[in-house]
Short mmCIF file of C-alpha atoms and ligand atoms in Angstrom, two decimals:
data_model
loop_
_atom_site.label_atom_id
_atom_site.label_comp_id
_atom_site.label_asym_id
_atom_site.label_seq_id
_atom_site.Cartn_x
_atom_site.Cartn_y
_atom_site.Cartn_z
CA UNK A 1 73.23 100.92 69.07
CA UNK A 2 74.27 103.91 69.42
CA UNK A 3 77.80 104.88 66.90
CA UNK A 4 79.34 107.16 69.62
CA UNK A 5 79.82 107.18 73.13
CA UNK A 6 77.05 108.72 75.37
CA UNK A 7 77.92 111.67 76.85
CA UNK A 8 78.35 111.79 80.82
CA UNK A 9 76.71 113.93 82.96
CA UNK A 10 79.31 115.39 85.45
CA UNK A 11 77.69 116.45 88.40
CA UNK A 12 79.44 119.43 90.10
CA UNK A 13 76.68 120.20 92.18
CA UNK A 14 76.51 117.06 94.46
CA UNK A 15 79.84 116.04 96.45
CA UNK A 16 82.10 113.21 94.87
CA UNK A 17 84.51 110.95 97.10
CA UNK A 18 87.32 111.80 94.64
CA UNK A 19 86.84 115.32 94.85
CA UNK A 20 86.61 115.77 98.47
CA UNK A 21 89.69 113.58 98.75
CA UNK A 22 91.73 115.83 96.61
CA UNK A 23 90.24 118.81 98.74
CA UNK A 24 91.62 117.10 101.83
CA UNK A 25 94.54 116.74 100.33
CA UNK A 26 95.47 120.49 99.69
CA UNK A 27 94.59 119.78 95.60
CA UNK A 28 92.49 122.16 93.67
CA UNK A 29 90.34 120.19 91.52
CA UNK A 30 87.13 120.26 93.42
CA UNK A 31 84.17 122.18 93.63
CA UNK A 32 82.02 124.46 96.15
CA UNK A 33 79.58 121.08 97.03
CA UNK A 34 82.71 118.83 97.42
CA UNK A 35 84.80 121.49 99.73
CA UNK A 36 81.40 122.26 101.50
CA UNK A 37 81.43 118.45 102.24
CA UNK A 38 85.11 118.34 102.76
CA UNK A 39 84.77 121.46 105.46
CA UNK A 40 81.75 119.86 107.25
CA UNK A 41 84.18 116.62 107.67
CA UNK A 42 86.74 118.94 108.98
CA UNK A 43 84.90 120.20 111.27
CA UNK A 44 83.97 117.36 113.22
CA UNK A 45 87.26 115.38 112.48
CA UNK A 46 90.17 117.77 111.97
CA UNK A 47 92.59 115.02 111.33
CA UNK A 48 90.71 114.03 108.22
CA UNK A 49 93.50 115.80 105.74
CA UNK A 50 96.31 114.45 107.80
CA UNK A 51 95.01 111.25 107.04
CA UNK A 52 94.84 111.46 103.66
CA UNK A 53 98.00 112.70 103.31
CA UNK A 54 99.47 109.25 105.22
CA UNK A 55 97.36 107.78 102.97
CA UNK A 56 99.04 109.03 99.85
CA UNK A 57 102.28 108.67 101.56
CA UNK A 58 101.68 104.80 102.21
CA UNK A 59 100.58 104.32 98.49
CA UNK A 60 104.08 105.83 97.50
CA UNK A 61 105.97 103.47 99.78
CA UNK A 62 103.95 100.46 98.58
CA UNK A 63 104.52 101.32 95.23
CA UNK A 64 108.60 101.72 96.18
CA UNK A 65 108.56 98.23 97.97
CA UNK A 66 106.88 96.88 94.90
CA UNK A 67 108.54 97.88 91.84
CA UNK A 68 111.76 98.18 93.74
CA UNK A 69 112.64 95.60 95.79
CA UNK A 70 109.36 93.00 94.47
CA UNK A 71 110.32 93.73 90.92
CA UNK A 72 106.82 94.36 90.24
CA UNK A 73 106.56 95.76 86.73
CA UNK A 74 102.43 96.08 86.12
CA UNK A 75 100.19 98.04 88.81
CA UNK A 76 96.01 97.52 88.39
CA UNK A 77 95.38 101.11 90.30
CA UNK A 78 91.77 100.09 91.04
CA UNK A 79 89.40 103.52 92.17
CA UNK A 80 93.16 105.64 91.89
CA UNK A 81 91.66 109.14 92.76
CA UNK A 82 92.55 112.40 91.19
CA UNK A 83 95.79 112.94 90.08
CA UNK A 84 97.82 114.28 92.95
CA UNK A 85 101.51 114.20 93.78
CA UNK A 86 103.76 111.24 93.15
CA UNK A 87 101.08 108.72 90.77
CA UNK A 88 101.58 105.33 91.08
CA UNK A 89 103.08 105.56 87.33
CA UNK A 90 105.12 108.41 88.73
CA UNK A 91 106.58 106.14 91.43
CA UNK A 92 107.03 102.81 89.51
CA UNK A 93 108.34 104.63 86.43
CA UNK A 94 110.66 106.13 88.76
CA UNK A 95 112.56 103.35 90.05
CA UNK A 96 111.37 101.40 87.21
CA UNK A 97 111.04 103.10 83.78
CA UNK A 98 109.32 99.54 81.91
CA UNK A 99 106.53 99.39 84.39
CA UNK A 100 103.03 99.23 82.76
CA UNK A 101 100.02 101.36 84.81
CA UNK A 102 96.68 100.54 84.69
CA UNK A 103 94.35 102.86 86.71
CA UNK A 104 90.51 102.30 87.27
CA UNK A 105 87.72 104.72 88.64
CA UNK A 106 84.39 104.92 88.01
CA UNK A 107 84.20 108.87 88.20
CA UNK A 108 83.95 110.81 85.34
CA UNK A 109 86.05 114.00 86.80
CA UNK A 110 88.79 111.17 87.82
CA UNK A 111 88.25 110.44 83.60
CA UNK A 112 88.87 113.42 82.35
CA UNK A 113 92.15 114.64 84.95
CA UNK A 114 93.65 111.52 84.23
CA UNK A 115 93.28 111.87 80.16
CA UNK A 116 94.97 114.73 80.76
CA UNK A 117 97.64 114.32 83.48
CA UNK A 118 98.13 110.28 83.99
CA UNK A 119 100.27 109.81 81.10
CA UNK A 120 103.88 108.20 80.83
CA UNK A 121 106.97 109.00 82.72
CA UNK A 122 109.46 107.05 80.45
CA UNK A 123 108.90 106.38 76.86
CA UNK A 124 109.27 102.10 78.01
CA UNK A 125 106.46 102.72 80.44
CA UNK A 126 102.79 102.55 79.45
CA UNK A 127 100.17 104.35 81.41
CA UNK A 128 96.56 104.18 80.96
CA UNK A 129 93.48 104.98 82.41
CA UNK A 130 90.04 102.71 82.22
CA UNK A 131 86.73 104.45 83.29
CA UNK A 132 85.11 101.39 84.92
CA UNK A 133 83.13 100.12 88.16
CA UNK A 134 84.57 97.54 90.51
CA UNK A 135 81.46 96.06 90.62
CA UNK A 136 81.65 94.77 86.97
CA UNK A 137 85.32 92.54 88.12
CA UNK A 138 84.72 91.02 84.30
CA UNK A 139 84.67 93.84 82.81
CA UNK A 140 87.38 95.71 84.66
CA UNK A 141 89.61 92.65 84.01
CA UNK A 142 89.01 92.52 80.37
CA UNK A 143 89.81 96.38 80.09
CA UNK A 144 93.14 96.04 81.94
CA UNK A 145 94.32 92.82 79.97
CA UNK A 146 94.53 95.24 76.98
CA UNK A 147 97.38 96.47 78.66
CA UNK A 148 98.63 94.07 81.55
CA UNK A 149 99.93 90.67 80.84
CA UNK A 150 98.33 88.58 82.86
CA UNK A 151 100.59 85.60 82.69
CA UNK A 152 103.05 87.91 84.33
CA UNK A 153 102.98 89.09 87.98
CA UNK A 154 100.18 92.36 88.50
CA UNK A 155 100.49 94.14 92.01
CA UNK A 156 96.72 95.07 92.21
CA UNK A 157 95.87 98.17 94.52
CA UNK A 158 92.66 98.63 96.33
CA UNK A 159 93.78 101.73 98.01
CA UNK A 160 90.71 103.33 100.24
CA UNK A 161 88.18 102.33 97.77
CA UNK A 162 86.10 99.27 98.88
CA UNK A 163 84.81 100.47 101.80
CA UNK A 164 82.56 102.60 99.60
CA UNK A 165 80.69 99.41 99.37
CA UNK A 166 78.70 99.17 102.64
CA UNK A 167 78.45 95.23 102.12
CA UNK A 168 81.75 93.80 103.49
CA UNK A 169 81.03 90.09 101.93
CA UNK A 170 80.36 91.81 99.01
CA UNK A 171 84.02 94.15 99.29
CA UNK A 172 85.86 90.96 100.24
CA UNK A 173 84.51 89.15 96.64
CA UNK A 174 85.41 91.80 94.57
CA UNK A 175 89.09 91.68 96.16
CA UNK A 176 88.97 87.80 95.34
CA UNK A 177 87.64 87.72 91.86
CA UNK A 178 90.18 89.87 90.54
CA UNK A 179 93.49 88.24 93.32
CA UNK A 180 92.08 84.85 91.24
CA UNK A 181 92.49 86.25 87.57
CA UNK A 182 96.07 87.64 88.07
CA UNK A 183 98.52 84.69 88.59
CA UNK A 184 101.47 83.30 91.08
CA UNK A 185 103.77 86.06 92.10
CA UNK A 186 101.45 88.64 91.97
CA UNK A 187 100.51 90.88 94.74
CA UNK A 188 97.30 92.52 96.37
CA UNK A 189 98.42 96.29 98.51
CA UNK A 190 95.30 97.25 100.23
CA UNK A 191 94.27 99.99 103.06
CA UNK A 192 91.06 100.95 104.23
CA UNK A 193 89.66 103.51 106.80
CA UNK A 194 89.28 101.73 110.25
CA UNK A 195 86.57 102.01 112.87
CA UNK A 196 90.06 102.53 115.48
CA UNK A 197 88.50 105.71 116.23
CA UNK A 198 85.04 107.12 116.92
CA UNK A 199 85.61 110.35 115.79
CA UNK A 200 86.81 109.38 112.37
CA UNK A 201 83.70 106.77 112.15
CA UNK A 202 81.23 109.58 113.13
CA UNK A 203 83.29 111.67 110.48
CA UNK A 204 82.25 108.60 108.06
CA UNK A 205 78.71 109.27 108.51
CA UNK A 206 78.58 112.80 108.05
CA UNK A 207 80.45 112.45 104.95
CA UNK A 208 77.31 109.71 103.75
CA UNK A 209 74.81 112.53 105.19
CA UNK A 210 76.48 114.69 102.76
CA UNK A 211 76.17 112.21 99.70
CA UNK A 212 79.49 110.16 99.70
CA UNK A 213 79.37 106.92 101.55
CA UNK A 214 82.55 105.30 102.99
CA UNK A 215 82.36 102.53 105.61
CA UNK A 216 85.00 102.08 107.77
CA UNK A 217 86.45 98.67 109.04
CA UNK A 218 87.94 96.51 111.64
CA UNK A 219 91.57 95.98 111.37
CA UNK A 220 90.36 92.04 111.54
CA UNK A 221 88.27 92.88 107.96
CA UNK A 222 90.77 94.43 106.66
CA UNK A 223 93.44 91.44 107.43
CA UNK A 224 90.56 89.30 105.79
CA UNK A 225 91.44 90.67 102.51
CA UNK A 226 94.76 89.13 102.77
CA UNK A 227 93.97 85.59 103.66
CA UNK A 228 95.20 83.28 101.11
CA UNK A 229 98.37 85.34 100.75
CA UNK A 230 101.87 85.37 101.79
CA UNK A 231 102.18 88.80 104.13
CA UNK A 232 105.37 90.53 103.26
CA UNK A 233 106.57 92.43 106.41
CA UNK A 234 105.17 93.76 108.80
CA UNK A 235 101.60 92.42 107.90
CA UNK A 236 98.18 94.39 108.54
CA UNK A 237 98.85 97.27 110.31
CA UNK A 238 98.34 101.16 110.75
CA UNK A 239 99.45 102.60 107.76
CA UNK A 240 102.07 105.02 109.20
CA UNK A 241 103.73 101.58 110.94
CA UNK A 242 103.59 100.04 107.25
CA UNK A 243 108.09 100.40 106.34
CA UNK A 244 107.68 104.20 107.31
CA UNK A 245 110.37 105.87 105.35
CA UNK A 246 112.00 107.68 108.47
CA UNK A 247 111.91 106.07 111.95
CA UNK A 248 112.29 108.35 114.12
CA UNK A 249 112.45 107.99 118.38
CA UNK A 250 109.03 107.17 119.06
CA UNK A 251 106.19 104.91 117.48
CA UNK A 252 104.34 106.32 114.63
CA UNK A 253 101.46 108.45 114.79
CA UNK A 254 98.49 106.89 114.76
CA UNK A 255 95.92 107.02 112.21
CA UNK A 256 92.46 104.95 111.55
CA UNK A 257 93.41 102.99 108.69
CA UNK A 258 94.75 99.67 108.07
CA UNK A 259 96.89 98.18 105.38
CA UNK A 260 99.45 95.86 104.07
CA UNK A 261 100.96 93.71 100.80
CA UNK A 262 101.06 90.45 100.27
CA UNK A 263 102.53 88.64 97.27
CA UNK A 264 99.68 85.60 96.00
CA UNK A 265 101.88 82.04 96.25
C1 SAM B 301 88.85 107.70 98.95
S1 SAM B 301 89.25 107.81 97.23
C2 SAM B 301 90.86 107.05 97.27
C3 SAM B 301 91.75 107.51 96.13
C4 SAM B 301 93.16 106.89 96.09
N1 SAM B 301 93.12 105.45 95.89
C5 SAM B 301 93.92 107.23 97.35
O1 SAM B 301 94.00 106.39 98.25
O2 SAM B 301 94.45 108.35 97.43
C6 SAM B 301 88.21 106.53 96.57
C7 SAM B 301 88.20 106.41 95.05
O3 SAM B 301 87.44 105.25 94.66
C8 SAM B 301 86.65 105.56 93.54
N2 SAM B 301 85.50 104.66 93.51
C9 SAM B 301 84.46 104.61 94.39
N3 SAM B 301 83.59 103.66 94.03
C10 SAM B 301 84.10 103.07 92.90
C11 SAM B 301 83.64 102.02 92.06
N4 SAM B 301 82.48 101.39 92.30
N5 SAM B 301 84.40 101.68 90.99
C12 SAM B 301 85.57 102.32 90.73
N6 SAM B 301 86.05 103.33 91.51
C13 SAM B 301 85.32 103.71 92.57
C14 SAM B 301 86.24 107.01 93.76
O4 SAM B 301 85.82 107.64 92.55
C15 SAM B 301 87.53 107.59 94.32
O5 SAM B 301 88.36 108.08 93.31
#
């Protein structure tokens, strides 16, 4: 055995989801094969940073409705991204400064961003980071009960990440395993991309061309997570229609990607 941890090849020269993600959304930690990526996306689907921005924008109002008026106080971040504005420990700490953070990713760039920048809000809050793949539920799970009480209610966020496995079963057992280890009271907040439009689904498949592969849903799959679950208003629906913060005179714009919370009876 080895007495220190191997080292980790970053790759910088071969797109990462994380990285184009943060190009799209107007961040600067990326690099010339991620932006080349990110550009080629744009290109064929302008809308692509618009929707990652309502992306962001419904994991800040999920987070709101969950440590505010769910009284959430632990958050399992699972495949949380590069750091970008308004964290999920930025949120919860926000409204509540005792809330414990838990993010997960299996990138090593998302590793060493978040060492650096995903750290407390409050001195009652703890945030921490755990460099691990969703695939290995066990192992993600033992990680975060370092930190989360699992007796107590978790509100566990999938947020645009399992549709980077192309297997929906697959997706849908990964969503389950860990639902079944956290306990009554607790709540799953999930989007993913949605095949609601054919431009963004062709987008999808350039993006795999280039190296990063993201498989969009139906808004029936992505209801499918929830089953089991108590919906809290207004169900599975297009993010932007999920609370939006302002309502203004006409319906929301539109966007291909489906989400919701529900709270685990
Ligand atoms: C599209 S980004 C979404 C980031 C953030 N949740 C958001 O919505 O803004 C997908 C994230 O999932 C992570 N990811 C992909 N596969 C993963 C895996 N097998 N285990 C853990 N994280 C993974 C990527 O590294 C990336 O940070």
């Amino acid at each position: 055995m080895p007495d220190h941890e191997p080292a980790v090849t970053i790759r910088y020269d071969v797109a990462q989801s994380a990285r184009i993600w943060n190009y799209w959304m107007g961040g600067k930690d990326n690099y010339p094969a991620d932006r080349a990526a990110g550009e080629a996306v744009l290109e064929q689907y302008p809308e692509m940073a618009e929707l990652a921005k309502a992306c962001r924008q419904f994991i800040i109002r999920t987070v709101r409705y969950l440590a505010g008026e769910a009284g959430v106080r632990q958050f399992l971040d699972i495949g949380t991204g590069l750091p970008t504005m308004q964290n999920t420990h930025e949120v919860a700490q926000g409204l509540a400064p005792d809330s414990r953070v838990v993010y997960v990713d299996n990138d090593p760039v998302v590793l060493a961003h978040a060492r650096a920048l995903l750290t407390n809000t409050t001195p009652e809050g703890v945030t921490t980071y755990v460099d691990a793949d969703y695939n290995d539920t066990s192992l993600l799970i033992a990680d975060a009960r370092n930190v989360l009480n699992f007796n107590e209610p978790i509100a566990v966020m999938f947020m645009g990440v399992l549709g980077h496995t192309e297997d929906f079963e697959r997706a849908l057992g990964i969503a389950r395993r860990v639902m079944d280890a956290v306990p009554s009271g607790s709540y799953l907040a999930q989007y993913e991309g949605t095949d609601t439009s054919r431009a963004y689904v062709e987008a999808c498949a350039t993006e795999k061309d280039l190296g990063v592969a993201y498989y969009p849903r139906s808004p029936e799959q992505v209801a499918a997570y929830f089953e089991g679950l108590k919906l809290v208003e207004p169900g599975v629906v297009e993010i932007n229609a999920w609370r939006p913060a302002v309502v203004g005179d006409g319906p929301p714009r539109a966007v291909p990607a489906y989400g919701g919370v529900a709270r685990k009876p």
